[in-house]
PDB file of C-alpha atoms in Angstrom:
ATOM      1  CA  MET A  73      18.262  -5.995 -34.885  1.00 68.00           C
ATOM      2  CA  LYS A  74      20.901  -3.122 -34.098  1.00 80.00           C
ATOM      3  CA  ASP A  75      17.473  -0.954 -34.444  1.00 93.00           C
ATOM      4  CA  SER A  76      15.752  -2.340 -31.885  1.00 95.00           C
ATOM      5  CA  VAL A  77      18.123  -0.589 -29.476  1.00 97.00           C
ATOM      6  CA  LEU A  78      19.344   3.000 -30.156  1.00 97.00           C
ATOM      7  CA  ILE A  79      22.762   4.648 -28.341  1.00 97.00           C
ATOM      8  CA  GLU A  80      23.126   8.526 -28.134  1.00 97.00           C
ATOM      9  CA  VAL A  81      25.095  10.346 -26.284  1.00 98.00           C
ATOM     10  CA  ARG A  82      24.924  13.890 -25.040  1.00 97.00           C
ATOM     11  CA  GLY A  83      27.657  15.291 -23.165  1.00 97.00           C
ATOM     12  CA  ALA A  84      28.774  13.129 -20.211  1.00 98.00           C
ATOM     13  CA  VAL A  85      25.393  10.818 -20.531  1.00 98.00           C
ATOM     14  CA  GLY A  86      24.372   8.285 -22.676  1.00 98.00           C
ATOM     15  CA  ILE A  87      20.979   7.623 -23.504  1.00 98.00           C
ATOM     16  CA  VAL A  88      19.893   4.060 -24.106  1.00 98.00           C
ATOM     17  CA  THR A  89      16.361   3.587 -26.486  1.00 98.00           C
ATOM     18  CA  LEU A  90      14.035   0.664 -26.227  1.00 98.00           C
ATOM     19  CA  ASN A  91      13.097   0.873 -30.130  1.00 97.00           C
ATOM     20  CA  ARG A  92      10.317  -1.950 -31.011  1.00 96.00           C
ATOM     21  CA  PRO A  93       7.083   0.537 -30.355  1.00 96.00           C
ATOM     22  CA  GLN A  94       5.092  -1.263 -33.054  1.00 94.00           C
ATOM     23  CA  VAL A  95       5.215  -3.932 -30.000  1.00 94.00           C
ATOM     24  CA  LEU A  96       5.180  -1.681 -26.892  1.00 96.00           C
ATOM     25  CA  ASN A  97       9.187  -2.638 -27.007  1.00 97.00           C
ATOM     26  CA  ALA A  98       9.117  -5.894 -26.000  1.00 95.00           C
ATOM     27  CA  TRP A  99      12.375  -8.047 -26.341  1.00 93.00           C
ATOM     28  CA  ASN A 100      13.418 -10.937 -27.613  1.00 93.00           C
ATOM     29  CA  ALA A 101      16.944 -12.510 -27.602  1.00 93.00           C
ATOM     30  CA  PRO A 102      18.806 -10.237 -30.038  1.00 94.00           C
ATOM     31  CA  MET A 103      17.346  -7.074 -28.685  1.00 95.00           C
ATOM     32  CA  ARG A 104      18.208  -8.307 -25.182  1.00 95.00           C
ATOM     33  CA  ALA A 105      21.943  -9.277 -27.195  1.00 96.00           C
ATOM     34  CA  ARG A 106      21.698  -5.795 -28.486  1.00 96.00           C
ATOM     35  CA  LEU A 107      20.872  -4.122 -25.274  1.00 97.00           C
ATOM     36  CA  VAL A 108      23.905  -5.789 -23.440  1.00 98.00           C
ATOM     37  CA  GLU A 109      26.096  -4.621 -26.451  1.00 97.00           C
ATOM     38  CA  CYS A 110      24.951  -0.596 -25.843  1.00 97.00           C
ATOM     39  CA  PHE A 111      25.511  -1.162 -21.906  1.00 98.00           C
ATOM     40  CA  ASP A 112      29.304  -2.198 -22.927  1.00 98.00           C
ATOM     41  CA  GLU A 113      29.687   0.785 -25.305  1.00 98.00           C
ATOM     42  CA  LEU A 114      28.787   3.359 -22.769  1.00 98.00           C
ATOM     43  CA  GLU A 115      30.603   1.267 -20.113  1.00 98.00           C
ATOM     44  CA  ALA A 116      33.704   1.605 -22.013  1.00 98.00           C
ATOM     45  CA  ASN A 117      33.579   5.150 -22.906  1.00 98.00           C
ATOM     46  CA  GLU A 118      34.961   6.867 -20.293  1.00 97.00           C
ATOM     47  CA  ALA A 119      33.382  10.216 -21.212  1.00 98.00           C
ATOM     48  CA  VAL A 120      30.319   8.594 -20.196  1.00 98.00           C
ATOM     49  CA  ARG A 121      29.712   9.266 -16.524  1.00 98.00           C
ATOM     50  CA  ALA A 122      25.643   8.562 -16.262  1.00 98.00           C
ATOM     51  CA  ILE A 123      23.210   6.542 -18.384  1.00 98.00           C
ATOM     52  CA  ILE A 124      19.287   6.478 -19.045  1.00 98.00           C
ATOM     53  CA  LEU A 125      17.453   3.655 -20.362  1.00 98.00           C
ATOM     54  CA  THR A 126      13.671   4.808 -21.718  1.00 98.00           C
ATOM     55  CA  GLY A 127      11.364   3.395 -24.189  1.00 98.00           C
ATOM     56  CA  ALA A 128      10.495   4.670 -27.752  1.00 97.00           C
ATOM     57  CA  GLY A 129       7.178   6.176 -28.190  1.00 95.00           C
ATOM     58  CA  ASP A 130       4.389   7.577 -25.560  1.00 93.00           C
ATOM     59  CA  ARG A 131       3.057   4.320 -24.314  1.00 95.00           C
ATOM     60  CA  ALA A 132       5.737   2.025 -23.056  1.00 97.00           C
ATOM     61  CA  PHE A 133       8.517   1.909 -21.496  1.00 98.00           C
ATOM     62  CA  GLY A 134       8.981  -2.310 -21.858  1.00 97.00           C
ATOM     63  CA  ALA A 135       6.139  -4.789 -21.852  1.00 95.00           C
ATOM     64  CA  GLY A 136       8.536  -7.279 -21.426  1.00 94.00           C
ATOM     65  CA  GLN A 137       9.158 -10.136 -22.864  1.00 92.00           C
ATOM     66  CA  ASP A 138       7.671 -11.438 -26.237  1.00 92.00           C
ATOM     67  CA  LEU A 139       5.301 -14.362 -26.176  1.00 90.00           C
ATOM     68  CA  ASN A 140       5.808 -14.647 -29.986  1.00 89.00           C
ATOM     69  CA  GLU A 141       9.028 -16.060 -29.041  1.00 91.00           C
ATOM     70  CA  THR A 142       8.566 -17.957 -25.731  1.00 91.00           C
ATOM     71  CA  LYS A 143       5.262 -19.982 -26.799  1.00 90.00           C
ATOM     72  CA  THR A 144       7.848 -21.807 -28.915  1.00 90.00           C
ATOM     73  CA  PHE A 145      10.383 -23.209 -26.115  1.00 92.00           C
ATOM     74  CA  ASP A 146      10.905 -26.656 -24.564  1.00 93.00           C
ATOM     75  CA  PRO A 147      12.899 -26.972 -21.550  1.00 93.00           C
ATOM     76  CA  ASP A 148      16.431 -26.651 -23.053  1.00 95.00           C
ATOM     77  CA  ARG A 149      15.154 -23.535 -25.015  1.00 93.00           C
ATOM     78  CA  ALA A 150      13.611 -21.882 -21.609  1.00 93.00           C
ATOM     79  CA  GLU A 151      17.316 -22.963 -19.804  1.00 95.00           C
ATOM     80  CA  ALA A 152      19.000 -21.074 -22.723  1.00 95.00           C
ATOM     81  CA  TRP A 153      16.592 -18.402 -22.266  1.00 93.00           C
ATOM     82  CA  MET A 154      17.301 -17.903 -18.637  1.00 94.00           C
ATOM     83  CA  HIS A 155      20.993 -18.083 -19.718  1.00 95.00           C
ATOM     84  CA  GLU A 156      20.330 -15.066 -21.717  1.00 95.00           C
ATOM     85  CA  TRP A 157      18.673 -12.872 -18.682  1.00 95.00           C
ATOM     86  CA  GLU A 158      21.836 -13.870 -17.132  1.00 96.00           C
ATOM     87  CA  ARG A 159      23.842 -11.722 -19.248  1.00 97.00           C
ATOM     88  CA  LEU A 160      21.944  -8.830 -19.438  1.00 97.00           C
ATOM     89  CA  TYR A 161      21.312  -8.335 -15.463  1.00 97.00           C
ATOM     90  CA  ASP A 162      24.364  -9.220 -14.914  1.00 97.00           C
ATOM     91  CA  ARG A 163      25.779  -6.547 -17.571  1.00 98.00           C
ATOM     92  CA  ILE A 164      23.157  -4.082 -15.655  1.00 98.00           C
ATOM     93  CA  ARG A 165      24.450  -4.893 -12.508  1.00 98.00           C
ATOM     94  CA  SER A 166      27.825  -4.506 -13.107  1.00 98.00           C
ATOM     95  CA  LEU A 167      27.756  -1.341 -14.793  1.00 98.00           C
ATOM     96  CA  SER A 168      29.956   1.437 -12.913  1.00 98.00           C
ATOM     97  CA  LYS A 169      28.256   4.377 -14.033  1.00 98.00           C
ATOM     98  CA  PRO A 170      24.505   5.567 -12.622  1.00 98.00           C
ATOM     99  CA  LEU A 171      21.519   4.331 -14.533  1.00 98.00           C
ATOM    100  CA  ILE A 172      18.317   5.919 -14.839  1.00 98.00           C
ATOM    101  CA  ALA A 173      15.100   4.232 -15.705  1.00 98.00           C
ATOM    102  CA  ALA A 174      12.986   7.249 -17.667  1.00 98.00           C
ATOM    103  CA  LEU A 175       9.746   5.312 -17.781  1.00 98.00           C
ATOM    104  CA  ASN A 176       7.752   6.770 -20.445  1.00 96.00           C
ATOM    105  CA  GLY A 177       4.321   4.285 -20.120  1.00 97.00           C
ATOM    106  CA  VAL A 178       4.044   0.979 -18.711  1.00 98.00           C
ATOM    107  CA  ALA A 179       6.495  -1.313 -17.428  1.00 98.00           C
ATOM    108  CA  ALA A 180       5.396  -4.871 -17.288  1.00 97.00           C
ATOM    109  CA  GLY A 181       7.250  -8.480 -16.495  1.00 95.00           C
ATOM    110  CA  SER A 182      11.113  -8.297 -17.402  1.00 95.00           C
ATOM    111  CA  ALA A 183      10.738  -4.749 -18.418  1.00 97.00           C
ATOM    112  CA  PHE A 184       9.864  -3.994 -14.585  1.00 98.00           C
ATOM    113  CA  GLN A 185      12.830  -6.450 -13.301  1.00 97.00           C
ATOM    114  CA  VAL A 186      14.876  -4.145 -15.730  1.00 98.00           C
ATOM    115  CA  ALA A 187      13.650  -0.938 -14.474  1.00 98.00           C
ATOM    116  CA  LEU A 188      13.935  -1.995 -10.801  1.00 98.00           C
ATOM    117  CA  LEU A 189      17.513  -2.794 -11.715  1.00 98.00           C
ATOM    118  CA  CYS A 190      18.361   0.378 -12.621  1.00 98.00           C
ATOM    119  CA  ASP A 191      19.789   2.690  -9.823  1.00 98.00           C
ATOM    120  CA  LEU A 192      16.916   5.421 -10.092  1.00 98.00           C
ATOM    121  CA  ARG A 193      13.499   6.142 -11.878  1.00 98.00           C
ATOM    122  CA  ILE A 194      11.192   9.010 -13.359  1.00 98.00           C
ATOM    123  CA  GLY A 195       8.235   8.725 -14.426  1.00 98.00           C
ATOM    124  CA  HIS A 196       4.768  10.287 -14.918  1.00 98.00           C
ATOM    125  CA  ASP A 197       0.993   9.651 -13.527  1.00 98.00           C
ATOM    126  CA  GLY A 198       0.207   7.385 -16.248  1.00 98.00           C
ATOM    127  CA  VAL A 199       2.991   4.996 -15.786  1.00 98.00           C
ATOM    128  CA  THR A 200       2.050   1.644 -14.717  1.00 98.00           C
ATOM    129  CA  MET A 201       4.539  -1.286 -13.523  1.00 98.00           C
ATOM    130  CA  GLY A 202       4.048  -4.805 -12.162  1.00 98.00           C
ATOM    131  CA  GLN A 203       4.824  -8.528 -12.543  1.00 96.00           C
ATOM    132  CA  PRO A 204       2.199 -10.113 -14.780  1.00 95.00           C
ATOM    133  CA  GLU A 205       3.909 -12.971 -15.900  1.00 93.00           C
ATOM    134  CA  ILE A 206       1.411 -15.819 -14.263  1.00 94.00           C
ATOM    135  CA  ASN A 207      -1.466 -14.133 -16.669  1.00 92.00           C
ATOM    136  CA  SER A 208       0.541 -15.699 -19.669  1.00 89.00           C
ATOM    137  CA  GLY A 209       1.695 -18.801 -18.059  1.00 90.00           C
ATOM    138  CA  ILE A 210       5.535 -17.940 -16.876  1.00 91.00           C
ATOM    139  CA  ALA A 211       6.363 -18.732 -13.912  1.00 93.00           C
ATOM    140  CA  SER A 212       8.390 -15.879 -12.125  1.00 94.00           C
ATOM    141  CA  VAL A 213      11.421 -15.888 -10.364  1.00 95.00           C
ATOM    142  CA  THR A 214      13.620 -13.217 -11.070  1.00 95.00           C
ATOM    143  CA  GLY A 215      10.958 -10.646 -11.026  1.00 95.00           C
ATOM    144  CA  PRO A 216       9.919 -12.127  -7.251  1.00 96.00           C
ATOM    145  CA  TRP A 217      13.675 -11.719  -6.145  1.00 97.00           C
ATOM    146  CA  ILE A 218      14.192  -8.064  -7.312  1.00 96.00           C
ATOM    147  CA  MET A 219      11.044  -7.110  -5.942  1.00 97.00           C
ATOM    148  CA  LYS A 220      11.606  -8.906  -2.652  1.00 97.00           C
ATOM    149  CA  GLU A 221      14.846  -6.656  -2.403  1.00 95.00           C
ATOM    150  CA  MET A 222      13.156  -3.914  -2.877  1.00 96.00           C
ATOM    151  CA  ILE A 223       9.731  -4.186  -1.321  1.00 97.00           C
ATOM    152  CA  GLY A 224       9.751  -7.066   1.580  1.00 97.00           C
ATOM    153  CA  ILE A 225       8.039 -10.533   0.971  1.00 97.00           C
ATOM    154  CA  ALA A 226       4.646  -9.524   1.500  1.00 98.00           C
ATOM    155  CA  ARG A 227       4.278  -7.215  -1.389  1.00 97.00           C
ATOM    156  CA  THR A 228       6.218  -9.613  -3.672  1.00 98.00           C
ATOM    157  CA  ILE A 229       3.602 -12.277  -2.950  1.00 98.00           C
ATOM    158  CA  ASP A 230       0.903 -10.242  -3.518  1.00 98.00           C
ATOM    159  CA  LEU A 231       2.113  -8.800  -6.899  1.00 98.00           C
ATOM    160  CA  THR A 232       3.321 -12.589  -8.413  1.00 97.00           C
ATOM    161  CA  LEU A 233       0.211 -14.050  -7.797  1.00 97.00           C
ATOM    162  CA  THR A 234      -2.732 -11.953  -8.419  1.00 97.00           C
ATOM    163  CA  GLY A 235      -0.055 -10.209 -11.703  1.00 97.00           C
ATOM    164  CA  ARG A 236      -1.873  -6.988 -11.285  1.00 97.00           C
ATOM    165  CA  MET A 237      -0.472  -3.834 -12.192  1.00 98.00           C
ATOM    166  CA  MET A 238       0.592  -0.951 -10.141  1.00 98.00           C
ATOM    167  CA  ASP A 239      -0.222   2.851 -11.040  1.00 98.00           C
ATOM    168  CA  ALA A 240       2.271   5.393 -11.032  1.00 98.00           C
ATOM    169  CA  GLU A 241       0.800   6.432  -7.099  1.00 98.00           C
ATOM    170  CA  GLU A 242       1.635   3.056  -5.968  1.00 98.00           C
ATOM    171  CA  SER A 243       4.946   2.442  -7.589  1.00 98.00           C
ATOM    172  CA  PHE A 244       6.010   5.807  -5.947  1.00 98.00           C
ATOM    173  CA  ARG A 245       4.649   5.385  -2.237  1.00 98.00           C
ATOM    174  CA  ILE A 246       6.285   2.135  -2.022  1.00 97.00           C
ATOM    175  CA  GLY A 247       9.830   3.706  -3.163  1.00 97.00           C
ATOM    176  CA  LEU A 248       9.621   1.510  -6.729  1.00 98.00           C
ATOM    177  CA  ILE A 249       9.234   5.371  -8.444  1.00 98.00           C
ATOM    178  CA  ASN A 250      11.889   7.684  -7.022  1.00 98.00           C
ATOM    179  CA  ARG A 251       9.805  10.755  -8.953  1.00 98.00           C
ATOM    180  CA  ILE A 252       6.802  11.538 -10.419  1.00 98.00           C
ATOM    181  CA  VAL A 253       7.090  14.386 -12.971  1.00 98.00           C
ATOM    182  CA  PRO A 254       4.817  15.503 -16.320  1.00 98.00           C
ATOM    183  CA  LYS A 255       4.838  13.481 -18.843  1.00 97.00           C
ATOM    184  CA  GLU A 256       6.403  15.642 -21.097  1.00 97.00           C
ATOM    185  CA  LYS A 257       9.101  15.942 -18.620  1.00 98.00           C
ATOM    186  CA  VAL A 258       9.754  12.742 -18.369  1.00 98.00           C
ATOM    187  CA  MET A 259      13.312  12.856 -20.233  1.00 98.00           C
ATOM    188  CA  GLU A 260      13.757  16.295 -19.304  1.00 98.00           C
ATOM    189  CA  ALA A 261      14.371  15.356 -15.512  1.00 98.00           C
ATOM    190  CA  SER A 262      15.963  12.540 -15.743  1.00 98.00           C
ATOM    191  CA  LEU A 263      18.842  14.288 -18.092  1.00 98.00           C
ATOM    192  CA  ALA A 264      18.983  16.758 -14.936  1.00 98.00           C
ATOM    193  CA  LEU A 265      19.551  13.812 -12.820  1.00 98.00           C
ATOM    194  CA  ALA A 266      21.953  12.197 -14.874  1.00 98.00           C
ATOM    195  CA  GLU A 267      24.012  15.247 -15.184  1.00 98.00           C
ATOM    196  CA  GLU A 268      23.692  16.101 -11.387  1.00 98.00           C
ATOM    197  CA  LEU A 269      25.144  12.291 -10.943  1.00 98.00           C
ATOM    198  CA  ALA A 270      27.432  12.338 -13.630  1.00 98.00           C
ATOM    199  CA  ALA A 271      29.382  15.268 -11.697  1.00 98.00           C
ATOM    200  CA  LYS A 272      29.600  13.061  -8.946  1.00 98.00           C
ATOM    201  CA  ALA A 273      32.980  11.559  -7.382  1.00 98.00           C
ATOM    202  CA  PRO A 274      33.209   8.572 -10.494  1.00 97.00           C
ATOM    203  CA  VAL A 275      35.708   6.493  -8.407  1.00 98.00           C
ATOM    204  CA  ALA A 276      32.795   6.479  -5.047  1.00 98.00           C
ATOM    205  CA  MET A 277      30.456   5.983  -7.612  1.00 98.00           C
ATOM    206  CA  ARG A 278      31.758   2.806  -8.792  1.00 98.00           C
ATOM    207  CA  LEU A 279      32.228   1.720  -5.209  1.00 98.00           C
ATOM    208  CA  ASN A 280      29.218   2.299  -3.903  1.00 98.00           C
ATOM    209  CA  LYS A 281      27.760   0.646  -6.987  1.00 98.00           C
ATOM    210  CA  ALA A 282      29.730  -2.618  -6.725  1.00 98.00           C
ATOM    211  CA  ARG A 283      29.041  -2.884  -3.066  1.00 98.00           C
ATOM    212  CA  PHE A 284      25.176  -2.469  -3.838  1.00 97.00           C
ATOM    213  CA  ARG A 285      25.988  -5.402  -6.286  1.00 97.00           C
ATOM    214  CA  GLU A 286      28.392  -7.508  -3.729  1.00 97.00           C
ATOM    215  CA  VAL A 287      25.486  -7.334  -1.070  1.00 97.00           C
ATOM    216  CA  THR A 288      22.659  -9.103  -3.236  1.00 96.00           C
ATOM    217  CA  GLU A 289      25.250 -11.153  -5.103  1.00 97.00           C
ATOM    218  CA  ALA A 290      24.481 -14.792  -3.242  1.00 97.00           C
ATOM    219  CA  SER A 291      20.972 -14.235  -3.701  1.00 96.00           C
ATOM    220  CA  PHE A 292      21.198 -13.135  -7.275  1.00 96.00           C
ATOM    221  CA  ARG A 293      23.086 -16.481  -7.841  1.00 96.00           C
ATOM    222  CA  GLU A 294      20.318 -18.524  -6.115  1.00 97.00           C
ATOM    223  CA  CYS A 295      17.651 -17.212  -7.889  1.00 96.00           C
ATOM    224  CA  LEU A 296      19.458 -17.594 -11.404  1.00 95.00           C
ATOM    225  CA  ALA A 297      19.446 -21.382 -10.626  1.00 96.00           C
ATOM    226  CA  ALA A 298      16.315 -21.301  -9.506  1.00 96.00           C
ATOM    227  CA  GLY A 299      15.123 -19.906 -12.487  1.00 94.00           C
ATOM    228  CA  ILE A 300      16.726 -22.401 -14.704  1.00 95.00           C
ATOM    229  CA  ARG A 301      15.183 -25.239 -12.585  1.00 96.00           C
ATOM    230  CA  THR A 302      11.362 -23.512 -12.503  1.00 95.00           C
ATOM    231  CA  GLN A 303      11.793 -22.982 -16.194  1.00 93.00           C
ATOM    232  CA  ARG A 304      12.465 -26.364 -16.975  1.00 95.00           C
ATOM    233  CA  GLU A 305       9.829 -27.903 -15.025  1.00 94.00           C
ATOM    234  CA  ALA A 306       7.352 -25.345 -16.170  1.00 93.00           C
ATOM    235  CA  TYR A 307       7.969 -25.759 -20.303  1.00 92.00           C
ATOM    236  CA  ALA A 308       8.264 -29.530 -20.078  1.00 94.00           C
ATOM    237  CA  THR A 309       4.399 -29.887 -18.939  1.00 93.00           C
ATOM    238  CA  GLY A 310       3.682 -27.699 -22.202  1.00 91.00           C
ATOM    239  CA  GLU A 311       1.275 -25.081 -20.016  1.00 92.00           C
ATOM    240  CA  PRO A 312       3.407 -22.290 -20.837  1.00 89.00           C
ATOM    241  CA  ALA A 313       2.939 -22.474 -24.684  1.00 88.00           C
ATOM    242  CA  ARG A 314      -0.761 -22.943 -24.208  1.00 92.00           C
ATOM    243  CA  MET A 315      -1.032 -20.007 -22.028  1.00 90.00           C
ATOM    244  CA  MET A 316       0.587 -17.444 -24.392  1.00 90.00           C
ATOM    245  CA  GLU A 317      -1.376 -19.145 -26.756  1.00 89.00           C
ATOM    246  CA  ALA A 318      -4.791 -18.032 -25.385  1.00 89.00           C
ATOM    247  CA  PHE A 319      -3.464 -14.909 -23.816  1.00 84.00           C
ATOM    248  CA  LEU A 320      -2.228 -13.978 -27.781  1.00 84.00           C
ATOM    249  CA  ALA A 321      -5.485 -14.837 -29.154  1.00 87.00           C
ATOM    250  CA  GLN A 322      -7.140 -13.206 -26.893  1.00 86.00           C
ATOM    251  CA  ARG A 323      -5.676  -9.740 -27.399  1.00 80.00           C
ATOM    252  CA  ALA A 324      -5.428 -10.284 -30.896  1.00 82.00           C
ATOM    253  CA  ALA A 325      -9.491 -10.675 -30.560  1.00 84.00           C
ATOM    254  CA  ARG A 326      -9.595  -7.500 -28.532  1.00 83.00           C
ATOM    255  CA  LYS A 327      -7.593  -5.629 -31.293  1.00 80.00           C
ATOM    256  CA  SER A 328      -9.973  -6.794 -34.122  1.00 78.00           C
ATOM    257  CA  ALA A 329     -13.438  -5.887 -31.762  1.00 72.00           C
TER     258      ALA A 329
END
């Protein structure tokens, strides 16, 4: 799965690209593990002072979880799945270097969460973002945690329970996209911002980011414990598998119509 996430260094900027465009950059366990490796490599590279995360193709930053993986889970595998997210989210949260999401399309579910864990987000007017997990039978825990930290409980309840997607204008208005640029300028603008941040004082940057992590650490750990409890209960009922099978069947029917 090494090709599922690509890494490139341009001067002081590292670029990480989610590279499964045929499935809208949806991820599975090997891809998550590869993403952690890429962040480890860039964190250890002293020449890299800022990082960009983006998706391959022009349709998606990331569609979130690959349902063909999670539809097979039992409670034990669901708990292991939560630990995989813990490892990835811990890696992102502990980066000492600024991380920019270059949003080239949809950011849904766990990819939406990863975008929010980035320090800044640049997108275009065709970007959509949201937490549609309920529509495929997944109970949301980590998504509501990060949304609540950023946009408050009322909007978090709305997005979690309805599963609706936000357009770029709404995402910008409530602070989830920092800058909107023309579609063809997303990477250019992200590189310019990354280079600007890379020129900042590195110790101050590291300490600022460490403080942001510190003030959200207790709620993050509580969220992970709740996630294990919630996913074990959900998968024990069989509902997620049934809902995902139905969701995938409906999607296949739409494609063949």
